[in-house]
Amino acid sequence: MKKIVPALFLALTLTLLVVSASFAQADTLHLSMTRDWGYGGFNNDIQGTFSMIVTGPDNLSRVEYYIDETKIGEITAPPYRLQFVTDNYDLGNHILYAIGFTSDGQELKSNEIAATFVTPQSAGKFIFPILIILVVAVLASALVPMLTSRGKLVSLPMGTERKYGLGGGAICSKCHRPFALPLLAMNLGFSKLARCPYCGKWGAVRIQSIAKLREAERTELKQAKGEQIATETEEEKLKRQLDNSKFQ
Ligand SMILES: [Zn+2]
């Protein structure tokens, strides 16, 4: 995908360069075309807003612009640039050219540019598949890890020192345990979309500093000890308190 898109844009640009190929000479009228908005595809297919740009001798005083036999406009001062919208003309093959008039009465005909006016729909036919592929690729990069890791939970002793790697680490908002982020986690603004491997909760998490992550590991350990204390019986608790008091 990464290679196809630039290649397509390069192809479009090259086509446009061919369409507006240069034949500039002194005392002749040169017509070129630029795409201002729209589509310029293969086989000189065009759709959208284009400009016909004419350059000629210094004493050029007026330029008439033609699509086939129809005069579509006239410019009487430089820059001799006339914008037109292909949708205003019949679909199909056209010859574009210009006739220039100099102040000393010369009449100069420009080179001709062949173009095929196509419908927005057929121009869209070319562009939309690329957009759809892009959207699918973006969705797949988010969904595939969701589907493949669904249900699997990792069990790791509390307080274990983790390796966070290149993706960095984050702290789960539900179980507060720190975990390593996958390298290709999807960005959500300043956060990353990730799944906690311990409790399985998906959420937007922030990348944390290593100091914060180590702190969270130590907090885990305290929680684990706290749970042990909570599960001891009243008798054990009394005994432990008694033991502690002996040293005081
Ligand atoms: Zn969690």
Short mmCIF file of C-alpha atoms and ligand atoms in Angstrom, two decimals:
data_model
loop_
_atom_site.label_atom_id
_atom_site.label_comp_id
_atom_site.label_asym_id
_atom_site.label_seq_id
_atom_site.Cartn_x
_atom_site.Cartn_y
_atom_site.Cartn_z
CA MET A 1 0.00 0.00 0.00
CA LYS A 2 2.74 2.45 0.95
CA LYS A 3 4.39 1.89 -2.42
CA ILE A 4 1.24 1.96 -4.56
CA VAL A 5 -0.08 5.40 -3.54
CA PRO A 6 3.06 7.44 -4.38
CA ALA A 7 3.38 5.50 -7.65
CA LEU A 8 -0.17 6.47 -8.61
CA PHE A 9 0.41 10.12 -7.80
CA LEU A 10 3.63 10.02 -9.81
CA ALA A 11 1.71 8.53 -12.75
CA LEU A 12 -0.95 11.26 -12.49
CA THR A 13 1.69 14.00 -12.34
CA LEU A 14 3.53 12.58 -15.34
CA THR A 15 0.29 12.41 -17.32
CA LEU A 16 -0.37 16.05 -16.52
CA LEU A 17 3.15 16.99 -17.58
CA VAL A 18 2.59 15.23 -20.91
CA VAL A 19 -0.74 17.06 -21.32
CA SER A 20 0.95 20.39 -20.74
CA ALA A 21 4.13 19.51 -22.65
CA SER A 22 6.17 22.52 -23.53
CA PHE A 23 6.65 23.82 -27.09
CA ALA A 24 7.58 27.38 -26.09
CA GLN A 25 9.20 29.44 -28.85
CA ALA A 26 9.48 33.11 -29.61
CA ASP A 27 6.70 34.61 -31.75
CA THR A 28 4.52 31.60 -31.32
CA LEU A 29 1.63 31.08 -28.97
CA HIS A 30 2.12 28.38 -26.39
CA LEU A 31 -0.80 26.79 -24.58
CA SER A 32 -0.42 24.72 -21.44
CA MET A 33 -2.97 23.36 -19.04
CA THR A 34 -2.95 23.01 -15.25
CA ARG A 35 -5.27 21.13 -12.99
CA ASP A 36 -6.64 23.47 -10.31
CA TRP A 37 -9.06 21.06 -8.71
CA GLY A 38 -10.19 17.65 -9.80
CA TYR A 39 -8.94 14.65 -11.63
CA GLY A 40 -6.32 14.16 -14.30
CA GLY A 41 -6.00 10.51 -15.15
CA PHE A 42 -4.73 8.22 -17.85
CA ASN A 43 -5.54 8.66 -21.58
CA ASN A 44 -5.87 12.44 -21.01
CA ASP A 45 -9.06 11.85 -19.02
CA ILE A 46 -9.83 14.98 -17.06
CA GLN A 47 -12.62 16.15 -14.78
CA GLY A 48 -12.83 19.25 -12.63
CA THR A 49 -11.45 22.79 -12.74
CA PHE A 50 -8.55 23.40 -15.10
CA SER A 51 -6.73 26.46 -16.43
CA MET A 52 -5.56 27.14 -19.97
CA ILE A 53 -2.40 29.22 -19.76
CA VAL A 54 -1.08 31.03 -22.82
CA THR A 55 2.34 32.57 -23.27
CA GLY A 56 3.40 34.44 -26.38
CA PRO A 57 5.30 37.44 -27.74
CA ASP A 58 5.60 40.63 -25.68
CA ASN A 59 3.14 42.52 -27.87
CA LEU A 60 0.38 39.96 -27.29
CA SER A 61 -2.77 41.98 -26.55
CA ARG A 62 -5.66 39.51 -26.62
CA VAL A 63 -6.18 35.74 -26.41
CA GLU A 64 -9.28 33.78 -27.38
CA TYR A 65 -9.73 30.31 -25.90
CA TYR A 66 -11.40 27.45 -27.72
CA ILE A 67 -12.74 24.01 -26.95
CA ASP A 68 -13.21 22.45 -30.40
CA GLU A 69 -15.01 25.13 -32.48
CA THR A 70 -16.52 26.91 -29.47
CA LYS A 71 -14.92 30.05 -28.09
CA ILE A 72 -15.14 29.70 -24.30
CA GLY A 73 -13.52 32.97 -23.26
CA GLU A 74 -11.23 35.85 -23.99
CA ILE A 75 -8.51 37.55 -21.96
CA THR A 76 -7.22 41.01 -22.93
CA ALA A 77 -4.33 41.49 -20.48
CA PRO A 78 -1.67 39.24 -18.99
CA PRO A 79 -1.61 36.79 -17.32
CA TYR A 80 -3.42 34.99 -20.13
CA ARG A 81 -4.94 32.38 -17.92
CA LEU A 82 -8.50 31.17 -18.33
CA GLN A 83 -10.11 28.79 -15.87
CA PHE A 84 -12.82 26.39 -16.99
CA VAL A 85 -14.84 23.54 -15.50
CA THR A 86 -15.07 20.38 -17.59
CA ASP A 87 -18.58 19.61 -16.31
CA ASN A 88 -19.87 22.66 -18.26
CA TYR A 89 -19.02 20.97 -21.58
CA ASP A 90 -19.98 17.79 -23.39
CA LEU A 91 -18.31 14.58 -22.27
CA GLY A 92 -15.84 12.93 -24.58
CA ASN A 93 -12.86 13.96 -26.70
CA HIS A 94 -12.03 17.61 -27.17
CA ILE A 95 -9.28 19.70 -28.73
CA LEU A 96 -8.25 22.74 -26.72
CA TYR A 97 -6.37 25.62 -28.29
CA ALA A 98 -6.03 29.40 -28.23
CA ILE A 99 -5.71 32.19 -30.78
CA GLY A 100 -3.63 35.21 -29.87
CA PHE A 101 -3.66 38.70 -31.37
CA THR A 102 -0.67 41.01 -31.17
CA SER A 103 -0.78 44.80 -31.07
CA ASP A 104 0.67 44.92 -34.62
CA GLY A 105 -2.20 42.84 -36.02
CA GLN A 106 -0.64 39.37 -36.10
CA GLU A 107 -2.88 36.38 -35.46
CA LEU A 108 -1.19 33.37 -33.82
CA LYS A 109 -2.67 29.94 -33.23
CA SER A 110 -1.40 27.93 -30.31
CA ASN A 111 -0.53 24.27 -30.08
CA GLU A 112 -3.48 21.96 -29.50
CA ILE A 113 -4.13 19.92 -26.36
CA ALA A 114 -6.29 16.82 -26.63
CA ALA A 115 -8.37 15.95 -23.59
CA THR A 116 -11.23 13.61 -22.79
CA PHE A 117 -13.79 15.09 -20.43
CA VAL A 118 -15.14 12.39 -18.12
CA THR A 119 -17.96 12.39 -15.57
CA PRO A 120 -17.24 12.98 -11.87
CA GLN A 121 -18.54 9.43 -11.35
CA SER A 122 -15.95 7.83 -13.62
CA ALA A 123 -13.24 10.01 -12.09
CA GLY A 124 -14.51 8.86 -8.70
CA LYS A 125 -14.38 5.24 -9.82
CA PHE A 126 -10.66 5.64 -10.02
CA ILE A 127 -10.17 7.47 -6.71
CA PHE A 128 -12.68 5.75 -4.40
CA PRO A 129 -11.11 2.26 -4.50
CA ILE A 130 -7.88 3.83 -3.23
CA LEU A 131 -9.74 5.57 -0.39
CA ILE A 132 -11.57 2.36 0.51
CA ILE A 133 -8.30 0.40 0.60
CA LEU A 134 -6.79 3.10 2.84
CA VAL A 135 -9.74 3.01 5.25
CA VAL A 136 -9.67 -0.81 5.39
CA ALA A 137 -5.93 -0.78 6.07
CA VAL A 138 -6.35 1.68 8.96
CA LEU A 139 -9.23 -0.31 10.45
CA ALA A 140 -7.37 -3.60 10.06
CA SER A 141 -4.35 -2.23 11.92
CA ALA A 142 -6.66 -1.50 14.88
CA LEU A 143 -8.96 -4.53 14.67
CA VAL A 144 -6.52 -7.36 14.00
CA PRO A 145 -4.69 -7.01 17.34
CA MET A 146 -8.10 -6.72 19.08
CA LEU A 147 -9.34 -9.97 17.54
CA THR A 148 -6.14 -11.97 17.90
CA SER A 149 -5.58 -11.09 21.55
CA ARG A 150 -9.22 -11.37 22.64
CA GLY A 151 -9.74 -13.57 25.66
CA LYS A 152 -6.11 -14.34 26.38
CA LEU A 153 -5.02 -12.97 29.73
CA VAL A 154 -1.46 -12.98 31.00
CA SER A 155 -0.75 -13.91 34.58
CA LEU A 156 2.33 -12.30 36.00
CA PRO A 157 3.27 -12.17 39.69
CA MET A 158 2.57 -8.80 41.31
CA GLY A 159 5.53 -6.43 41.38
CA THR A 160 7.47 -8.18 38.60
CA GLU A 161 9.86 -5.78 36.88
CA ARG A 162 8.77 -5.62 33.21
CA LYS A 163 10.66 -4.82 30.02
CA TYR A 164 8.74 -2.03 28.24
CA GLY A 165 10.67 -2.02 24.95
CA LEU A 166 10.22 0.42 22.07
CA GLY A 167 6.43 0.73 22.41
CA GLY A 168 6.79 2.08 25.94
CA GLY A 169 4.61 1.23 28.90
CA ALA A 170 1.23 2.30 30.23
CA ILE A 171 -0.84 1.80 33.34
CA CYS A 172 -4.25 0.14 33.11
CA SER A 173 -7.08 2.40 34.26
CA LYS A 174 -9.05 -0.59 35.64
CA CYS A 175 -6.57 -2.83 37.47
CA HIS A 176 -3.78 -0.17 37.74
CA ARG A 177 -1.15 -2.69 36.68
CA PRO A 178 1.61 -1.44 34.36
CA PHE A 179 2.04 -3.19 31.00
CA ALA A 180 4.19 -2.93 27.87
CA LEU A 181 2.46 -1.35 24.86
CA PRO A 182 2.63 -3.08 21.48
CA LEU A 183 4.85 -1.17 19.05
CA LEU A 184 2.01 -0.60 16.55
CA ALA A 185 -0.69 0.48 19.02
CA MET A 186 -3.18 2.87 17.38
CA ASN A 187 -2.84 6.54 18.31
CA LEU A 188 -5.81 8.37 19.83
CA GLY A 189 -4.58 11.91 20.14
CA PHE A 190 -2.01 11.86 22.94
CA SER A 191 -3.12 8.38 24.01
CA LYS A 192 -2.79 4.89 22.57
CA LEU A 193 -5.51 2.32 22.15
CA ALA A 194 -4.35 -0.76 23.98
CA ARG A 195 -5.59 -3.78 25.89
CA CYS A 196 -4.41 -4.57 29.38
CA PRO A 197 -2.96 -8.10 29.26
CA TYR A 198 -3.86 -8.77 32.92
CA CYS A 199 -7.54 -7.80 33.14
CA GLY A 200 -8.34 -7.61 29.41
CA LYS A 201 -9.75 -4.08 29.45
CA TRP A 202 -9.40 -2.04 26.24
CA GLY A 203 -8.84 1.65 26.70
CA ALA A 204 -7.01 4.81 25.74
CA VAL A 205 -3.86 4.84 27.82
CA ARG A 206 -0.99 7.29 28.04
CA ILE A 207 2.64 6.28 27.68
CA GLN A 208 4.20 6.63 31.13
CA SER A 209 7.75 7.44 32.17
CA ILE A 210 9.85 4.52 33.38
CA ALA A 211 9.84 6.07 36.88
CA LYS A 212 6.02 6.01 36.94
CA LEU A 213 5.99 2.41 35.65
CA ARG A 214 8.45 1.20 38.30
CA GLU A 215 6.35 2.99 40.93
CA ALA A 216 3.28 1.15 39.65
CA GLU A 217 5.18 -2.16 39.95
CA ARG A 218 6.01 -1.35 43.59
CA THR A 219 2.37 -0.37 44.22
CA GLU A 220 1.36 -3.77 42.82
CA LEU A 221 3.63 -5.45 45.36
CA LYS A 222 2.12 -3.45 48.24
CA GLN A 223 -1.38 -4.36 47.02
CA ALA A 224 -0.36 -8.04 46.93
CA LYS A 225 0.94 -7.88 50.53
CA GLY A 226 -2.20 -6.02 51.56
CA GLU A 227 -4.33 -8.82 50.14
CA GLN A 228 -2.30 -11.41 52.08
CA ILE A 229 -2.82 -9.49 55.28
CA ALA A 230 -6.51 -9.18 54.58
CA THR A 231 -6.87 -12.94 54.09
CA GLU A 232 -5.18 -13.99 57.33
CA THR A 233 -7.49 -15.10 60.10
CA GLU A 234 -8.22 -13.09 63.24
CA GLU A 235 -6.05 -15.48 65.25
CA GLU A 236 -3.06 -15.07 62.89
CA LYS A 237 -3.52 -11.31 62.98
CA LEU A 238 -3.51 -11.27 66.76
CA LYS A 239 -0.38 -13.45 66.81
CA ARG A 240 1.40 -11.17 64.30
CA GLN A 241 0.49 -8.08 66.33
CA LEU A 242 1.75 -9.82 69.46
CA ASP A 243 5.05 -10.73 67.71
CA ASN A 244 5.51 -7.16 66.58
CA SER A 245 4.87 -5.80 70.08
CA LYS A 246 7.62 -7.99 71.56
CA PHE A 247 10.24 -5.95 69.77
CA GLN A 248 8.89 -2.61 70.93
ZN ZN B 1 -5.95 -4.06 33.64
#
